[in-house]
Amino acid sequence: MFLGLEWYWWLVILAVLIISVPFKVKFIKWWGRREQGKKKRASEKWGDDE
């Protein structure tokens, strides 16, 4: 088989990848909101008048 793995191992790897994609997207969105919140708090802390 391809790279020395049997066909069922490729199914397992594919299933893990398919399951992990939504978690990765959710994490990226959470991280973006977290960073945006940090920037907002930092600007409010110093009282920028922009």
PDB file of N, CA, C and O in Angstrom:
ATOM      1  N   MET A   1       0.845  -1.198   0.000  1.00  0.00           N
ATOM      2  CA  MET A   1       0.000   0.000   0.000  1.00  0.00           C
ATOM      3  C   MET A   1       0.876   1.242   0.000  1.00  0.00           C
ATOM      4  O   MET A   1       2.082   1.186   0.154  1.00  0.00           O
ATOM      5  N   PHE A   2       0.237   2.381  -0.098  1.00  0.00           N
ATOM      6  CA  PHE A   2       0.915   3.675  -0.164  1.00  0.00           C
ATOM      7  C   PHE A   2       1.643   3.978   1.141  1.00  0.00           C
ATOM      8  O   PHE A   2       1.053   3.931   2.215  1.00  0.00           O
ATOM      9  N   LEU A   3       2.943   4.270   1.059  1.00  0.00           N
ATOM     10  CA  LEU A   3       3.810   4.554   2.211  1.00  0.00           C
ATOM     11  C   LEU A   3       3.813   3.425   3.242  1.00  0.00           C
ATOM     12  O   LEU A   3       4.050   3.658   4.420  1.00  0.00           O
ATOM     13  N   GLY A   4       3.548   2.231   2.821  1.00  0.00           N
ATOM     14  CA  GLY A   4       3.623   1.075   3.697  1.00  0.00           C
ATOM     15  C   GLY A   4       2.460   0.905   4.661  1.00  0.00           C
ATOM     16  O   GLY A   4       2.530   0.074   5.557  1.00  0.00           O
ATOM     17  N   LEU A   5       1.408   1.684   4.511  1.00  0.00           N
ATOM     18  CA  LEU A   5       0.255   1.570   5.395  1.00  0.00           C
ATOM     19  C   LEU A   5      -0.876   0.835   4.688  1.00  0.00           C
ATOM     20  O   LEU A   5      -1.084   0.996   3.490  1.00  0.00           O
ATOM     21  N   GLU A   6      -1.598   0.059   5.444  1.00  0.00           N
ATOM     22  CA  GLU A   6      -2.764  -0.632   4.897  1.00  0.00           C
ATOM     23  C   GLU A   6      -3.889   0.370   4.657  1.00  0.00           C
ATOM     24  O   GLU A   6      -3.898   1.467   5.206  1.00  0.00           O
ATOM     25  N   TRP A   7      -4.864  -0.044   3.878  1.00  0.00           N
ATOM     26  CA  TRP A   7      -5.950   0.870   3.486  1.00  0.00           C
ATOM     27  C   TRP A   7      -6.749   1.362   4.674  1.00  0.00           C
ATOM     28  O   TRP A   7      -7.202   2.497   4.714  1.00  0.00           O
ATOM     29  N   TYR A   8      -6.936   0.508   5.686  1.00  0.00           N
ATOM     30  CA  TYR A   8      -7.765   0.924   6.823  1.00  0.00           C
ATOM     31  C   TYR A   8      -7.072   1.992   7.671  1.00  0.00           C
ATOM     32  O   TYR A   8      -7.741   2.784   8.312  1.00  0.00           O
ATOM     33  N   TRP A   9      -5.738   2.026   7.678  1.00  0.00           N
ATOM     34  CA  TRP A   9      -5.039   3.098   8.408  1.00  0.00           C
ATOM     35  C   TRP A   9      -5.264   4.441   7.728  1.00  0.00           C
ATOM     36  O   TRP A   9      -5.347   5.473   8.390  1.00  0.00           O
ATOM     37  N   TRP A  10      -5.356   4.424   6.400  1.00  0.00           N
ATOM     38  CA  TRP A  10      -5.647   5.669   5.687  1.00  0.00           C
ATOM     39  C   TRP A  10      -7.048   6.158   6.018  1.00  0.00           C
ATOM     40  O   TRP A  10      -7.287   7.363   6.126  1.00  0.00           O
ATOM     41  N   LEU A  11      -7.995   5.234   6.207  1.00  0.00           N
ATOM     42  CA  LEU A  11      -9.347   5.629   6.620  1.00  0.00           C
ATOM     43  C   LEU A  11      -9.328   6.246   8.012  1.00  0.00           C
ATOM     44  O   LEU A  11     -10.013   7.238   8.273  1.00  0.00           O
ATOM     45  N   VAL A  12      -8.539   5.673   8.920  1.00  0.00           N
ATOM     46  CA  VAL A  12      -8.432   6.211  10.273  1.00  0.00           C
ATOM     47  C   VAL A  12      -7.819   7.614  10.235  1.00  0.00           C
ATOM     48  O   VAL A  12      -8.323   8.544  10.876  1.00  0.00           O
ATOM     49  N   ILE A  13      -6.742   7.783   9.485  1.00  0.00           N
ATOM     50  CA  ILE A  13      -6.091   9.100   9.365  1.00  0.00           C
ATOM     51  C   ILE A  13      -7.057  10.106   8.764  1.00  0.00           C
ATOM     52  O   ILE A  13      -7.160  11.251   9.234  1.00  0.00           O
ATOM     53  N   LEU A  14      -7.779   9.717   7.726  1.00  0.00           N
ATOM     54  CA  LEU A  14      -8.748  10.610   7.095  1.00  0.00           C
ATOM     55  C   LEU A  14      -9.854  11.001   8.064  1.00  0.00           C
ATOM     56  O   LEU A  14     -10.247  12.175   8.136  1.00  0.00           O
ATOM     57  N   ALA A  15     -10.348  10.052   8.841  1.00  0.00           N
ATOM     58  CA  ALA A  15     -11.398  10.348   9.815  1.00  0.00           C
ATOM     59  C   ALA A  15     -10.897  11.337  10.871  1.00  0.00           C
ATOM     60  O   ALA A  15     -11.610  12.271  11.245  1.00  0.00           O
ATOM     61  N   VAL A  16      -9.684  11.147  11.342  1.00  0.00           N
ATOM     62  CA  VAL A  16      -9.106  12.064  12.340  1.00  0.00           C
ATOM     63  C   VAL A  16      -8.981  13.472  11.758  1.00  0.00           C
ATOM     64  O   VAL A  16      -9.315  14.461  12.426  1.00  0.00           O
ATOM     65  N   LEU A  17      -8.537  13.585  10.533  1.00  0.00           N
ATOM     66  CA  LEU A  17      -8.420  14.900   9.892  1.00  0.00           C
ATOM     67  C   LEU A  17      -9.778  15.573   9.729  1.00  0.00           C
ATOM     68  O   LEU A  17      -9.926  16.764  10.007  1.00  0.00           O
ATOM     69  N   ILE A  18     -10.770  14.807   9.301  1.00  0.00           N
ATOM     70  CA  ILE A  18     -12.113  15.367   9.106  1.00  0.00           C
ATOM     71  C   ILE A  18     -12.701  15.831  10.434  1.00  0.00           C
ATOM     72  O   ILE A  18     -13.333  16.891  10.510  1.00  0.00           O
ATOM     73  N   ILE A  19     -12.473  15.088  11.497  1.00  0.00           N
ATOM     74  CA  ILE A  19     -12.990  15.462  12.814  1.00  0.00           C
ATOM     75  C   ILE A  19     -12.247  16.673  13.377  1.00  0.00           C
ATOM     76  O   ILE A  19     -12.831  17.524  14.041  1.00  0.00           O
ATOM     77  N   SER A  20     -10.954  16.791  13.102  1.00  0.00           N
ATOM     78  CA  SER A  20     -10.158  17.865  13.700  1.00  0.00           C
ATOM     79  C   SER A  20     -10.357  19.226  13.029  1.00  0.00           C
ATOM     80  O   SER A  20     -10.101  20.252  13.668  1.00  0.00           O
ATOM     81  N   VAL A  21     -10.809  19.267  11.787  1.00  0.00           N
ATOM     82  CA  VAL A  21     -10.964  20.538  11.077  1.00  0.00           C
ATOM     83  C   VAL A  21     -11.938  21.490  11.779  1.00  0.00           C
ATOM     84  O   VAL A  21     -11.593  22.655  11.994  1.00  0.00           O
ATOM     85  N   PRO A  22     -13.139  21.078  12.183  1.00  0.00           N
ATOM     86  CA  PRO A  22     -14.032  22.018  12.874  1.00  0.00           C
ATOM     87  C   PRO A  22     -13.436  22.564  14.175  1.00  0.00           C
ATOM     88  O   PRO A  22     -13.631  23.727  14.517  1.00  0.00           O
ATOM     89  N   PHE A  23     -12.693  21.722  14.908  1.00  0.00           N
ATOM     90  CA  PHE A  23     -12.060  22.193  16.142  1.00  0.00           C
ATOM     91  C   PHE A  23     -10.996  23.233  15.846  1.00  0.00           C
ATOM     92  O   PHE A  23     -10.842  24.211  16.575  1.00  0.00           O
ATOM     93  N   LYS A  24     -10.261  23.048  14.757  1.00  0.00           N
ATOM     94  CA  LYS A  24      -9.234  24.020  14.376  1.00  0.00           C
ATOM     95  C   LYS A  24      -9.884  25.349  14.008  1.00  0.00           C
ATOM     96  O   LYS A  24      -9.406  26.412  14.418  1.00  0.00           O
ATOM     97  N   VAL A  25     -10.956  25.318  13.249  1.00  0.00           N
ATOM     98  CA  VAL A  25     -11.651  26.546  12.854  1.00  0.00           C
ATOM     99  C   VAL A  25     -12.189  27.262  14.087  1.00  0.00           C
ATOM    100  O   VAL A  25     -12.039  28.480  14.223  1.00  0.00           O
ATOM    101  N   LYS A  26     -12.777  26.513  15.011  1.00  0.00           N
ATOM    102  CA  LYS A  26     -13.310  27.109  16.231  1.00  0.00           C
ATOM    103  C   LYS A  26     -12.189  27.741  17.052  1.00  0.00           C
ATOM    104  O   LYS A  26     -12.347  28.837  17.589  1.00  0.00           O
ATOM    105  N   PHE A  27     -11.045  27.087  17.143  1.00  0.00           N
ATOM    106  CA  PHE A  27      -9.905  27.617  17.885  1.00  0.00           C
ATOM    107  C   PHE A  27      -9.384  28.898  17.248  1.00  0.00           C
ATOM    108  O   PHE A  27      -9.084  29.869  17.945  1.00  0.00           O
ATOM    109  N   ILE A  28      -9.283  28.929  15.925  1.00  0.00           N
ATOM    110  CA  ILE A  28      -8.785  30.121  15.234  1.00  0.00           C
ATOM    111  C   ILE A  28      -9.714  31.303  15.464  1.00  0.00           C
ATOM    112  O   ILE A  28      -9.265  32.428  15.718  1.00  0.00           O
ATOM    113  N   LYS A  29     -11.028  31.078  15.406  1.00  0.00           N
ATOM    114  CA  LYS A  29     -11.994  32.157  15.668  1.00  0.00           C
ATOM    115  C   LYS A  29     -11.876  32.640  17.107  1.00  0.00           C
ATOM    116  O   LYS A  29     -11.902  33.839  17.373  1.00  0.00           O
ATOM    117  N   TRP A  30     -11.749  31.698  18.059  1.00  0.00           N
ATOM    118  CA  TRP A  30     -11.614  32.067  19.471  1.00  0.00           C
ATOM    119  C   TRP A  30     -10.345  32.875  19.682  1.00  0.00           C
ATOM    120  O   TRP A  30     -10.332  33.880  20.384  1.00  0.00           O
ATOM    121  N   TRP A  31      -9.246  32.459  19.052  1.00  0.00           N
ATOM    122  CA  TRP A  31      -7.968  33.155  19.214  1.00  0.00           C
ATOM    123  C   TRP A  31      -8.060  34.573  18.658  1.00  0.00           C
ATOM    124  O   TRP A  31      -7.542  35.520  19.260  1.00  0.00           O
ATOM    125  N   GLY A  32      -8.714  34.753  17.532  1.00  0.00           N
ATOM    126  CA  GLY A  32      -8.886  36.079  16.946  1.00  0.00           C
ATOM    127  C   GLY A  32      -9.684  37.002  17.858  1.00  0.00           C
ATOM    128  O   GLY A  32      -9.329  38.168  18.045  1.00  0.00           O
ATOM    129  N   ARG A  33     -10.767  36.488  18.429  1.00  0.00           N
ATOM    130  CA  ARG A  33     -11.557  37.300  19.376  1.00  0.00           C
ATOM    131  C   ARG A  33     -10.737  37.642  20.614  1.00  0.00           C
ATOM    132  O   ARG A  33     -10.825  38.750  21.142  1.00  0.00           O
ATOM    133  N   ARG A  34      -9.932  36.713  21.075  1.00  0.00           N
ATOM    134  CA  ARG A  34      -9.099  36.933  22.264  1.00  0.00           C
ATOM    135  C   ARG A  34      -8.082  38.041  21.998  1.00  0.00           C
ATOM    136  O   ARG A  34      -7.901  38.940  22.821  1.00  0.00           O
ATOM    137  N   GLU A  35      -7.409  37.978  20.848  1.00  0.00           N
ATOM    138  CA  GLU A  35      -6.415  38.998  20.497  1.00  0.00           C
ATOM    139  C   GLU A  35      -7.078  40.361  20.316  1.00  0.00           C
ATOM    140  O   GLU A  35      -6.533  41.379  20.713  1.00  0.00           O
ATOM    141  N   GLN A  36      -8.249  40.371  19.690  1.00  0.00           N
ATOM    142  CA  GLN A  36      -8.970  41.629  19.481  1.00  0.00           C
ATOM    143  C   GLN A  36      -9.372  42.226  20.827  1.00  0.00           C
ATOM    144  O   GLN A  36      -9.273  43.439  21.033  1.00  0.00           O
ATOM    145  N   GLY A  37      -9.788  41.396  21.756  1.00  0.00           N
ATOM    146  CA  GLY A  37     -10.143  41.865  23.093  1.00  0.00           C
ATOM    147  C   GLY A  37      -8.940  42.423  23.833  1.00  0.00           C
ATOM    148  O   GLY A  37      -9.045  43.428  24.534  1.00  0.00           O
ATOM    149  N   LYS A  38      -7.793  41.802  23.663  1.00  0.00           N
ATOM    150  CA  LYS A  38      -6.570  42.307  24.295  1.00  0.00           C
ATOM    151  C   LYS A  38      -6.219  43.695  23.761  1.00  0.00           C
ATOM    152  O   LYS A  38      -5.855  44.581  24.520  1.00  0.00           O
ATOM    153  N   LYS A  39      -6.310  43.865  22.444  1.00  0.00           N
ATOM    154  CA  LYS A  39      -5.989  45.164  21.842  1.00  0.00           C
ATOM    155  C   LYS A  39      -6.962  46.231  22.332  1.00  0.00           C
ATOM    156  O   LYS A  39      -6.569  47.351  22.625  1.00  0.00           O
ATOM    157  N   LYS A  40      -8.239  45.862  22.425  1.00  0.00           N
ATOM    158  CA  LYS A  40      -9.252  46.819  22.867  1.00  0.00           C
ATOM    159  C   LYS A  40      -8.996  47.244  24.310  1.00  0.00           C
ATOM    160  O   LYS A  40      -9.042  48.426  24.640  1.00  0.00           O
ATOM    161  N   ARG A  41      -8.715  46.273  25.171  1.00  0.00           N
ATOM    162  CA  ARG A  41      -8.432  46.598  26.575  1.00  0.00           C
ATOM    163  C   ARG A  41      -7.168  47.440  26.710  1.00  0.00           C
ATOM    164  O   ARG A  41      -7.113  48.336  27.534  1.00  0.00           O
ATOM    165  N   ALA A  42      -6.152  47.161  25.909  1.00  0.00           N
ATOM    166  CA  ALA A  42      -4.906  47.919  25.985  1.00  0.00           C
ATOM    167  C   ALA A  42      -5.130  49.371  25.579  1.00  0.00           C
ATOM    168  O   ALA A  42      -4.594  50.293  26.190  1.00  0.00           O
ATOM    169  N   SER A  43      -5.942  49.603  24.544  1.00  0.00           N
ATOM    170  CA  SER A  43      -6.188  50.979  24.103  1.00  0.00           C
ATOM    171  C   SER A  43      -7.056  51.722  25.114  1.00  0.00           C
ATOM    172  O   SER A  43      -6.866  52.911  25.349  1.00  0.00           O
ATOM    173  N   GLU A  44      -7.989  51.029  25.745  1.00  0.00           N
ATOM    174  CA  GLU A  44      -8.831  51.671  26.758  1.00  0.00           C
ATOM    175  C   GLU A  44      -8.035  51.989  28.013  1.00  0.00           C
ATOM    176  O   GLU A  44      -8.273  52.972  28.688  1.00  0.00           O
ATOM    177  N   LYS A  45      -7.063  51.160  28.306  1.00  0.00           N
ATOM    178  CA  LYS A  45      -6.258  51.331  29.520  1.00  0.00           C
ATOM    179  C   LYS A  45      -5.506  52.653  29.498  1.00  0.00           C
ATOM    180  O   LYS A  45      -5.389  53.325  30.514  1.00  0.00           O
ATOM    181  N   TRP A  46      -4.982  53.021  28.339  1.00  0.00           N
ATOM    182  CA  TRP A  46      -4.188  54.240  28.231  1.00  0.00           C
ATOM    183  C   TRP A  46      -5.012  55.453  27.826  1.00  0.00           C
ATOM    184  O   TRP A  46      -4.479  56.552  27.713  1.00  0.00           O
ATOM    185  N   GLY A  47      -6.271  55.273  27.575  1.00  0.00           N
ATOM    186  CA  GLY A  47      -7.172  56.389  27.291  1.00  0.00           C
ATOM    187  C   GLY A  47      -6.915  57.109  25.980  1.00  0.00           C
ATOM    188  O   GLY A  47      -6.913  58.325  25.933  1.00  0.00           O
ATOM    189  N   ASP A  48      -6.686  56.351  24.921  1.00  0.00           N
ATOM    190  CA  ASP A  48      -6.512  56.994  23.613  1.00  0.00           C
ATOM    191  C   ASP A  48      -7.764  57.738  23.198  1.00  0.00           C
ATOM    192  O   ASP A  48      -8.870  57.237  23.357  1.00  0.00           O
ATOM    193  N   ASP A  49      -7.604  58.936  22.672  1.00  0.00           N
ATOM    194  CA  ASP A  49      -8.747  59.741  22.208  1.00  0.00           C
ATOM    195  C   ASP A  49      -8.803  59.729  20.692  1.00  0.00           C
ATOM    196  O   ASP A  49      -8.728  60.766  20.058  1.00  0.00           O
ATOM    197  N   GLU A  50      -8.916  58.561  20.103  1.00  0.00           N
ATOM    198  CA  GLU A  50      -8.949  58.481  18.634  1.00  0.00           C
ATOM    199  C   GLU A  50     -10.354  58.446  18.133  1.00  0.00           C
ATOM    200  O   GLU A  50     -11.246  57.976  18.689  1.00  0.00           O
TER     201      GLU A  50
END
